[in-house]
CSV table of C-alpha atoms in Angstrom, one decimal:
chain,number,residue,atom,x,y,z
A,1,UNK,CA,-28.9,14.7,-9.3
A,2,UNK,CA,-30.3,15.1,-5.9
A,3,UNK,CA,-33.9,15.4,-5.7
A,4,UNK,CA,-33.9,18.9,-4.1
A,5,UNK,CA,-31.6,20.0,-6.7
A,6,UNK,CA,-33.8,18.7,-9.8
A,7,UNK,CA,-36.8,20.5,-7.8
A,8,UNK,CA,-35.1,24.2,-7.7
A,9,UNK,CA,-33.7,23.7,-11.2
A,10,UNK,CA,-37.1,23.0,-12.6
A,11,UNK,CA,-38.3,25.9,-10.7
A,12,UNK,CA,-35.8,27.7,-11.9
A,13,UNK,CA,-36.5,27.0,-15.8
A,14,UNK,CA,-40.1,27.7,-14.9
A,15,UNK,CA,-39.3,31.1,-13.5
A,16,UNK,CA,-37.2,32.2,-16.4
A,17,UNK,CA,-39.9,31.1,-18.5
A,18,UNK,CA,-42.3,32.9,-16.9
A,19,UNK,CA,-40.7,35.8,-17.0
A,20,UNK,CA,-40.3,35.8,-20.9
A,21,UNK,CA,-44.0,35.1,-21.2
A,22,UNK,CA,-44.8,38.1,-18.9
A,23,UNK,CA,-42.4,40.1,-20.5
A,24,UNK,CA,-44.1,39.6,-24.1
A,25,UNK,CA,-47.5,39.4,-23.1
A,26,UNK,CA,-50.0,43.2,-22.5
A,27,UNK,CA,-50.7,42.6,-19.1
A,28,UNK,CA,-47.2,42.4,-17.0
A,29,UNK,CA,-48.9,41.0,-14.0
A,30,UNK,CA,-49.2,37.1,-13.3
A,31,UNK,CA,-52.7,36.9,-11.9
A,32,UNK,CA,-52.6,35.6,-8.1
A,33,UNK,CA,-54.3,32.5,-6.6
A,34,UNK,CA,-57.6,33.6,-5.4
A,35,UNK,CA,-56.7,33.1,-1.2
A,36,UNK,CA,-58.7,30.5,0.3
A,37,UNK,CA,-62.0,31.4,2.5
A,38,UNK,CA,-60.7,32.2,6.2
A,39,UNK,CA,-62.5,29.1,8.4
A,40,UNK,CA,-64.4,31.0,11.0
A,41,UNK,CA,-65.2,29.2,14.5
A,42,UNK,CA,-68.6,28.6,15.5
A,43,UNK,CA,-68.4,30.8,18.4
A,44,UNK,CA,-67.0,33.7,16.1
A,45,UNK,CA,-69.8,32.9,13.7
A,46,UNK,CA,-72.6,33.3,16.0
A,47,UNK,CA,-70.8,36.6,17.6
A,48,UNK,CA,-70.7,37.9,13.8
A,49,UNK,CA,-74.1,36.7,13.2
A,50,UNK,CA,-76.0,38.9,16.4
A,51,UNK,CA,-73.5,41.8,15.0
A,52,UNK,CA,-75.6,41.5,11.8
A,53,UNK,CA,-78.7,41.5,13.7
A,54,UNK,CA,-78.3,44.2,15.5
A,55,UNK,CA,-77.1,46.1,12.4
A,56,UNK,CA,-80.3,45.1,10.8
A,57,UNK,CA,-82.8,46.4,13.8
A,58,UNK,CA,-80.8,49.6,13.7
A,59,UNK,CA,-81.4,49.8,10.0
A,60,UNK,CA,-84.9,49.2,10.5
A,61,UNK,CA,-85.2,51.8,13.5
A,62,UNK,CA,-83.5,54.1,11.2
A,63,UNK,CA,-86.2,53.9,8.9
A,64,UNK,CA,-89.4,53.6,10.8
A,65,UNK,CA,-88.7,54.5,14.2
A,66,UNK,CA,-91.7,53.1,15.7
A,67,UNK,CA,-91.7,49.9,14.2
A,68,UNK,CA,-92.0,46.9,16.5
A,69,UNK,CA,-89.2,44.8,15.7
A,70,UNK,CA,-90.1,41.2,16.5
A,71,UNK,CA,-88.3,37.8,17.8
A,72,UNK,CA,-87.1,36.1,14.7
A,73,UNK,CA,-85.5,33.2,14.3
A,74,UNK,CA,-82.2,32.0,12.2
A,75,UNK,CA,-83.5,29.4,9.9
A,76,UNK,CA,-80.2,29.2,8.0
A,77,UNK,CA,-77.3,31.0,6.8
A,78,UNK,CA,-77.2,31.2,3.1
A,79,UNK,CA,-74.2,32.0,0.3
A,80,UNK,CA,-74.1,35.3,-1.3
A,81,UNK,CA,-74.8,33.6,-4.0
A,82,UNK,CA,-78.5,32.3,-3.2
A,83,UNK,CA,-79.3,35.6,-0.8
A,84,UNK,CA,-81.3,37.1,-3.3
A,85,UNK,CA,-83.6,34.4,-4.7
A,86,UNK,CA,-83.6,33.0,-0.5
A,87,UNK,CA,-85.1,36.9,0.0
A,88,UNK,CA,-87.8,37.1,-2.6
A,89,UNK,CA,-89.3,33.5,-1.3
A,90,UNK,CA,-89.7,34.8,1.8
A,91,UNK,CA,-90.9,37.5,1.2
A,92,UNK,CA,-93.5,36.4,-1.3
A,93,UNK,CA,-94.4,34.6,2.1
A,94,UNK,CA,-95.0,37.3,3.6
A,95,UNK,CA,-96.7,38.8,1.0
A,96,UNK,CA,-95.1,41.1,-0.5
A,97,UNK,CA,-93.8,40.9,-4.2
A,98,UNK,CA,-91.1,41.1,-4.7
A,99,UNK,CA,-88.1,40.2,-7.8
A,100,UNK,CA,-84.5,39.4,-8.3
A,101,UNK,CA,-82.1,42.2,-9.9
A,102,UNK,CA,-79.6,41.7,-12.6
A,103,UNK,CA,-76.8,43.3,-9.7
A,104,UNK,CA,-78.1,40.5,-7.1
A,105,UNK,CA,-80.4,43.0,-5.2
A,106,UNK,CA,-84.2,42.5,-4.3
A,107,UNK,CA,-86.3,45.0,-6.1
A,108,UNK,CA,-90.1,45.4,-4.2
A,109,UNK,CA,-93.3,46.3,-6.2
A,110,UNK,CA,-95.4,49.1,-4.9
A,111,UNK,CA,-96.7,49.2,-1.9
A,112,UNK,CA,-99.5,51.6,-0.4
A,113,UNK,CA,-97.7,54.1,2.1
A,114,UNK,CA,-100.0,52.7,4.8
A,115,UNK,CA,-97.8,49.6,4.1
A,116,UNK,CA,-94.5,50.5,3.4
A,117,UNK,CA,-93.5,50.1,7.7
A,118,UNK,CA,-94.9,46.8,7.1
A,119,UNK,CA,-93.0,46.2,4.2
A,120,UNK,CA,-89.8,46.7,6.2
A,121,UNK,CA,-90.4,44.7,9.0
A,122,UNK,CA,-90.7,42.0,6.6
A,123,UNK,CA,-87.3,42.5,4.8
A,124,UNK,CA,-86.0,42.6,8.3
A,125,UNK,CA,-88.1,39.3,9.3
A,126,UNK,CA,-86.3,37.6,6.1
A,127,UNK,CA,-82.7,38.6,6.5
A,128,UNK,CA,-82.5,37.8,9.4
A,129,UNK,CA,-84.0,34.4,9.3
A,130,UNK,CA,-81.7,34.2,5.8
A,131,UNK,CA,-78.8,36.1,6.5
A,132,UNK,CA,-75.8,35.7,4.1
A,133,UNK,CA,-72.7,33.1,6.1
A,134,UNK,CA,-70.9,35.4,8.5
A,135,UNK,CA,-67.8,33.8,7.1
A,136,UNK,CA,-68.2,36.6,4.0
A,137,UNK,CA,-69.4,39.8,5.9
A,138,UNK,CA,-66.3,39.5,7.7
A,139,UNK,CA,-63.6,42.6,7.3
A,140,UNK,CA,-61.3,41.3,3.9
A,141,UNK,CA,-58.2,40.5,5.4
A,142,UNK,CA,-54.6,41.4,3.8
A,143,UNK,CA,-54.4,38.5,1.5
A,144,UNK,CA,-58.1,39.4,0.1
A,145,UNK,CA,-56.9,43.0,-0.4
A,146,UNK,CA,-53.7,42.4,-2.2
A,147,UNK,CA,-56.0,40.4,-4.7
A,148,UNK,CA,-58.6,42.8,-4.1
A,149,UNK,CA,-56.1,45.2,-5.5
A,150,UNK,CA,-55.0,43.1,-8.5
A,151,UNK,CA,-58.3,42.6,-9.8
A,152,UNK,CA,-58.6,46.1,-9.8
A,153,UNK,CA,-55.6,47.5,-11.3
A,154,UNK,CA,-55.0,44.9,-13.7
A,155,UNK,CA,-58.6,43.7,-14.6
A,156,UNK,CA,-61.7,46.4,-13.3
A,157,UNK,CA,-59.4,49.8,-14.5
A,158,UNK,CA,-58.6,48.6,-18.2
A,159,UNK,CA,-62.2,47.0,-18.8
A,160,UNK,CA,-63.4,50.6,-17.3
A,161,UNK,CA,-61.1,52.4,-19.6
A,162,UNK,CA,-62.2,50.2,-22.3
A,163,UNK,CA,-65.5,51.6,-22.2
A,164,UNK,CA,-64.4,55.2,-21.9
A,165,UNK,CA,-64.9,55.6,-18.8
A,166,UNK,CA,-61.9,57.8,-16.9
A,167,UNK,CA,-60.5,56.2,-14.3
A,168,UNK,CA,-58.6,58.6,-11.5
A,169,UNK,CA,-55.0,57.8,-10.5
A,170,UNK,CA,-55.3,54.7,-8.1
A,171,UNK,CA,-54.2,54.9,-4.6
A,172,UNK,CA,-50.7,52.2,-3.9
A,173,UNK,CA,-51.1,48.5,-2.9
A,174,UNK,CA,-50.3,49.7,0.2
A,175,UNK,CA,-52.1,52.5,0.6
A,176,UNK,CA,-55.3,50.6,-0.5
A,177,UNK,CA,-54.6,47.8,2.2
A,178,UNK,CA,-53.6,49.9,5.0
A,179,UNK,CA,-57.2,52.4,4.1
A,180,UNK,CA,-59.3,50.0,3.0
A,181,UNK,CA,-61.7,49.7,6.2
A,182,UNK,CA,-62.2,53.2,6.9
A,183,UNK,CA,-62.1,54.7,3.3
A,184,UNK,CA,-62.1,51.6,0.3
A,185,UNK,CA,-60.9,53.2,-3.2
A,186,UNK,CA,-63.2,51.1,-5.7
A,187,UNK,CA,-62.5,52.4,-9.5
A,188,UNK,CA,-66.1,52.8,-9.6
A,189,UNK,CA,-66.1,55.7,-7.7
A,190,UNK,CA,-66.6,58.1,-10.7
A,191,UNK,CA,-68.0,55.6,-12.6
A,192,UNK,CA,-71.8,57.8,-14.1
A,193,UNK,CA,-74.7,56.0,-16.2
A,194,UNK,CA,-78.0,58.0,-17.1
A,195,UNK,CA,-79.9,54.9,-16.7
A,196,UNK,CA,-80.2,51.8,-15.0
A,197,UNK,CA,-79.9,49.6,-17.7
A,198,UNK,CA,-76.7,51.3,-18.3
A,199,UNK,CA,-75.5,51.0,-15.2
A,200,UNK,CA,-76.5,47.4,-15.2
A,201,UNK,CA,-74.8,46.7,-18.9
A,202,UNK,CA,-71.4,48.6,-17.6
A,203,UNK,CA,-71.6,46.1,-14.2
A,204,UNK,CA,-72.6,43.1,-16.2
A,205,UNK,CA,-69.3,43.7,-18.1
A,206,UNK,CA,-67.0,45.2,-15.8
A,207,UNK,CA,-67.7,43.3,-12.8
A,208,UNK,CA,-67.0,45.5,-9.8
A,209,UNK,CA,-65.4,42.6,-7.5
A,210,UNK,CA,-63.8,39.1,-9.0
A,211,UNK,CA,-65.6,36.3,-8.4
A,212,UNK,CA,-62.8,34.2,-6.9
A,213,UNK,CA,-62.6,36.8,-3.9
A,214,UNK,CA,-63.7,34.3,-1.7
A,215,UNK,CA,-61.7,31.7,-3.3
A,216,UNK,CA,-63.6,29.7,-5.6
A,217,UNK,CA,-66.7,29.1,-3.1
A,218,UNK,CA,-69.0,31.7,-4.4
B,1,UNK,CA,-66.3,53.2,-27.6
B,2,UNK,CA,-68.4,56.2,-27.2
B,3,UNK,CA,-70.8,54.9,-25.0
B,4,UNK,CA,-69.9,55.6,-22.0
B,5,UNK,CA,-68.5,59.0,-22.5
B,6,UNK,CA,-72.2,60.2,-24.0
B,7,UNK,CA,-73.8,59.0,-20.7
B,8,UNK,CA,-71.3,60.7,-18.4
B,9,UNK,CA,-72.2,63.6,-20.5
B,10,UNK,CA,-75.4,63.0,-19.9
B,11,UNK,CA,-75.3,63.3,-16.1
B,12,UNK,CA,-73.1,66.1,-15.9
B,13,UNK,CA,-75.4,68.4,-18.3
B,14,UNK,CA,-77.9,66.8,-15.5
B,15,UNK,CA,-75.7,67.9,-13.1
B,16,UNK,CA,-75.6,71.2,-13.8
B,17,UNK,CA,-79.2,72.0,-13.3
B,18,UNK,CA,-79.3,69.7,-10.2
B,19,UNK,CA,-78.8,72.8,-7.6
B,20,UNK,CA,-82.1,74.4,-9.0
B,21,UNK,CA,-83.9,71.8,-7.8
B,22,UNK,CA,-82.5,69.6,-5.3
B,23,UNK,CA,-82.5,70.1,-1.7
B,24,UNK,CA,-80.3,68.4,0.7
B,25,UNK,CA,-82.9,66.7,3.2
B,26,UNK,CA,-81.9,65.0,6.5
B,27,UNK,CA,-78.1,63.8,6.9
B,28,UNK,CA,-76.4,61.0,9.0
B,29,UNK,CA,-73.6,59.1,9.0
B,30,UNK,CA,-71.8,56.4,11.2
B,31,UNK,CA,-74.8,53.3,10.9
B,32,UNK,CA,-75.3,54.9,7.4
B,33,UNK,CA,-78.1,57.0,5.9
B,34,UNK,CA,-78.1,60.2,3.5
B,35,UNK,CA,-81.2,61.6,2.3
B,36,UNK,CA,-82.0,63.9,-0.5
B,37,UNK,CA,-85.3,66.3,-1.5
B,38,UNK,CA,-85.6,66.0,-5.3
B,39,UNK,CA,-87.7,67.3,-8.0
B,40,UNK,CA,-86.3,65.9,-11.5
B,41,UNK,CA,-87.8,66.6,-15.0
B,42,UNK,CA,-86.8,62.8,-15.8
B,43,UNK,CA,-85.2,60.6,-13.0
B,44,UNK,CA,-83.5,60.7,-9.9
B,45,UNK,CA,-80.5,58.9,-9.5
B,46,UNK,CA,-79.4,57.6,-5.7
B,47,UNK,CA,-76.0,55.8,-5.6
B,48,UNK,CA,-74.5,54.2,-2.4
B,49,UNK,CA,-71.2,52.5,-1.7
B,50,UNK,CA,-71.5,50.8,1.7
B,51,UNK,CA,-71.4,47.1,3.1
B,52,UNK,CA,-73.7,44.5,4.6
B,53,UNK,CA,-77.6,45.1,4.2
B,54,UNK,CA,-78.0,48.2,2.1
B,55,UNK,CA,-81.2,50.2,1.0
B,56,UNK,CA,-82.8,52.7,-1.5
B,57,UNK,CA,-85.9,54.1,-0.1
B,58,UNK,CA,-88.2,56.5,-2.0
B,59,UNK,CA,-90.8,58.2,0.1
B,60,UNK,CA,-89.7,56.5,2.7
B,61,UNK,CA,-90.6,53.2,1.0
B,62,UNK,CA,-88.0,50.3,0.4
B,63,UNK,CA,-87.8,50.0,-3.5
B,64,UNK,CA,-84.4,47.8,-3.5
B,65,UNK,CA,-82.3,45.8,-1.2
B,66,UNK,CA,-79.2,44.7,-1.3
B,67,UNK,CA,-76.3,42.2,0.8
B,68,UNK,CA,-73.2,43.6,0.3
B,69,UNK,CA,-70.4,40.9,1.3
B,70,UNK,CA,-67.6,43.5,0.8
B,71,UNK,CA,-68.2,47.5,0.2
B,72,UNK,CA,-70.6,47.8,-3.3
B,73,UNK,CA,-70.6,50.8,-5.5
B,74,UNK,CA,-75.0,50.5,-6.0
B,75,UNK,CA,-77.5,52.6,-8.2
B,76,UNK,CA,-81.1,53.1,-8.6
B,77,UNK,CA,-83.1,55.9,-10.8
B,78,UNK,CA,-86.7,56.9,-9.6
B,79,UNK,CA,-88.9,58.6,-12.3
B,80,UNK,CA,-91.7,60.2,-11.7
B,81,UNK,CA,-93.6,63.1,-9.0
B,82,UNK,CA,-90.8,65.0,-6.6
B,83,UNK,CA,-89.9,63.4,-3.7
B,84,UNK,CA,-87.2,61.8,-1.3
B,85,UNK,CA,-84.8,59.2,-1.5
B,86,UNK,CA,-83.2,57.8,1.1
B,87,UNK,CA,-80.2,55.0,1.6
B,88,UNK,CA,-79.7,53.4,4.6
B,89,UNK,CA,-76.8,50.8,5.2
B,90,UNK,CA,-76.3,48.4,7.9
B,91,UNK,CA,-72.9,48.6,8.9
B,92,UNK,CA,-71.3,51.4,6.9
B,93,UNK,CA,-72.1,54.2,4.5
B,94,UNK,CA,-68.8,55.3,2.8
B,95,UNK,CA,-70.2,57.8,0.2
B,96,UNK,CA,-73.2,58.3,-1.8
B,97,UNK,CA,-74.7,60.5,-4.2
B,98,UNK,CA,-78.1,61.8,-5.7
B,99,UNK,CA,-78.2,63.7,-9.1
B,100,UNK,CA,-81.0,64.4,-11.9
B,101,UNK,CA,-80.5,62.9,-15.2
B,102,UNK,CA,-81.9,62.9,-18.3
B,103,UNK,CA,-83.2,60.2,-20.6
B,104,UNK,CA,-82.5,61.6,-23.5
């Protein structure tokens, strides 16, 4: 037999194969390959990266319009991944305390309102001297949505669900794809807790993205 | 599992005695920021769903930051005195939301 041929038959015993596992087993859906992290350019990374910056002085402005936002320099671009812990050493630097959350934020002590401008500036100083890859603040592209999508549908709704939590009717693949930068459906939308440790446990066990969205990098 | 049904129930008893005592405070959009006067018995809660650098302010205060790499449903609950919390985002504030709840 032809090599080609051997190759399709093969495949084709596979398919059929597959398809009587998926037909027996609860969830219908074969779970996609994560798609691989898009290589960004160097000249696209540095365009993406004085995008952030700006969006962080604006942010800061936004805040306390009279703050003096100063120079800063990248030091280096981190992972998602390390952001938080990166953030709490510098700003421990700076002196201000600060700790890592259970979600990935930053959470600051206290500060005296005298310094809470001064506080800011600081969490400006830091992301911007840190800032997470531009590679990952980039808009997800199709291929990220469609898993995007999966993960939701057949992973975040039932573990939602699971936990009594109602879910509303979700939007369609395509729907989701074609809305997702101007309006992003996320079954979390009506997701309510009374407390943050709640909200934490529910997170903690219904992870609101996959972990493989950026292929199996972060 | 009961659980999460009691909290929801939780927050919408909380909800209903929200428009006694909170007042909507400044409002923007586009960059990203809501605002929101509150005066809770127990806590406030301030949820945001936006991307890139997002965060909760109380008293105009930063209490948590966070990096969103793709669009993050996030939540923080003050306690204590009235007062206002405030999100900001970076890039883009989709929706958010600010509610009493009880602890009991």
């Amino acid at each position: 037999m032809p090599k080609t041929s051997k190759i399709l038959r093969a495949a084709g015993v596979l398919a059929l194969v597959g398809a009587t596992v998926a037909g027996c087993a609860a969830s219908p859906v074969t779970e996609p390959t994560p798609p691989p992290l898009p290589a960004l350019s160097s000249s696209e990374r540095t365009q993406l990266y004085q995008t952030q910056v700006e969006a962080a002085r604006d942010m800061l402005l936004s805040a306390h319009a009279s703050a003096t936002v100063p120079d800063v320099e990248l030091v280096r671009f981190v992972l998602p991944s390390e952001w938080a812990q990166t953030m709490v050493g510098c700003m421990d630097e700076a002196g201000f305390a600060a700790s890592v959350r259970p979600d990935g934020g930053i959470e600051f002590a206290p500060v005296a309102d005298a310094q809470s401008e001064a506080l800011s500036v600081a969490n400006y100083v830091c992301g911007v001297q840190y800032p997470v890859d531009p590679t990952y603040a980039r808009p997800l592209n199709d291929e990220q949505l469609k898993y995007l999508y999966w993960y939701f549908i057949e992973k975040l709704v039932p573990c939602l669900e699971a936990e009594g939590f109602n879910i509303p009717a979700p939007p369609s693949e395509a729907t989701f794809v074609d809305q997702y930068d101007a309006h992003p459906w996320s079954p979390y939308s009506d997701v309510a807790t009374s407390t943050e440790d709640a909200w934490i446990a529910i997170n903690e066990k219904c992870p609101q993205m996959p972990s493989a969205l950026f292929g199996q990098q972060d | 599992m009961s659980h999460g049904r009691s909290i929801m129930a939780a927050v919408g008893g909380a909800a209903l005695a929200l428009a006694l005592v909170i007042a909507p405070a400044t409002s923007a959009s586009a960059a990203g920021s809501k605002s929101w006067n509150y005066s809770c018995s127990d806590g406030f809660l301030m949820k945001s769903y936006g991307r890139h650098t997002v965060g909760h302010y109380r008293n105009g205060a930063l209490i948590v930051a966070w990096n969103n790499t793709v669009s993050t449903w996030r939540s923080t609950t003050f306690t204590g005195a009235p007062g206002t919390g405030t999100v900001y985002a970076s890039y883009a504030l989709y929706n958010s939301s600010g509610n009493c709840v009880n602890f009991a």
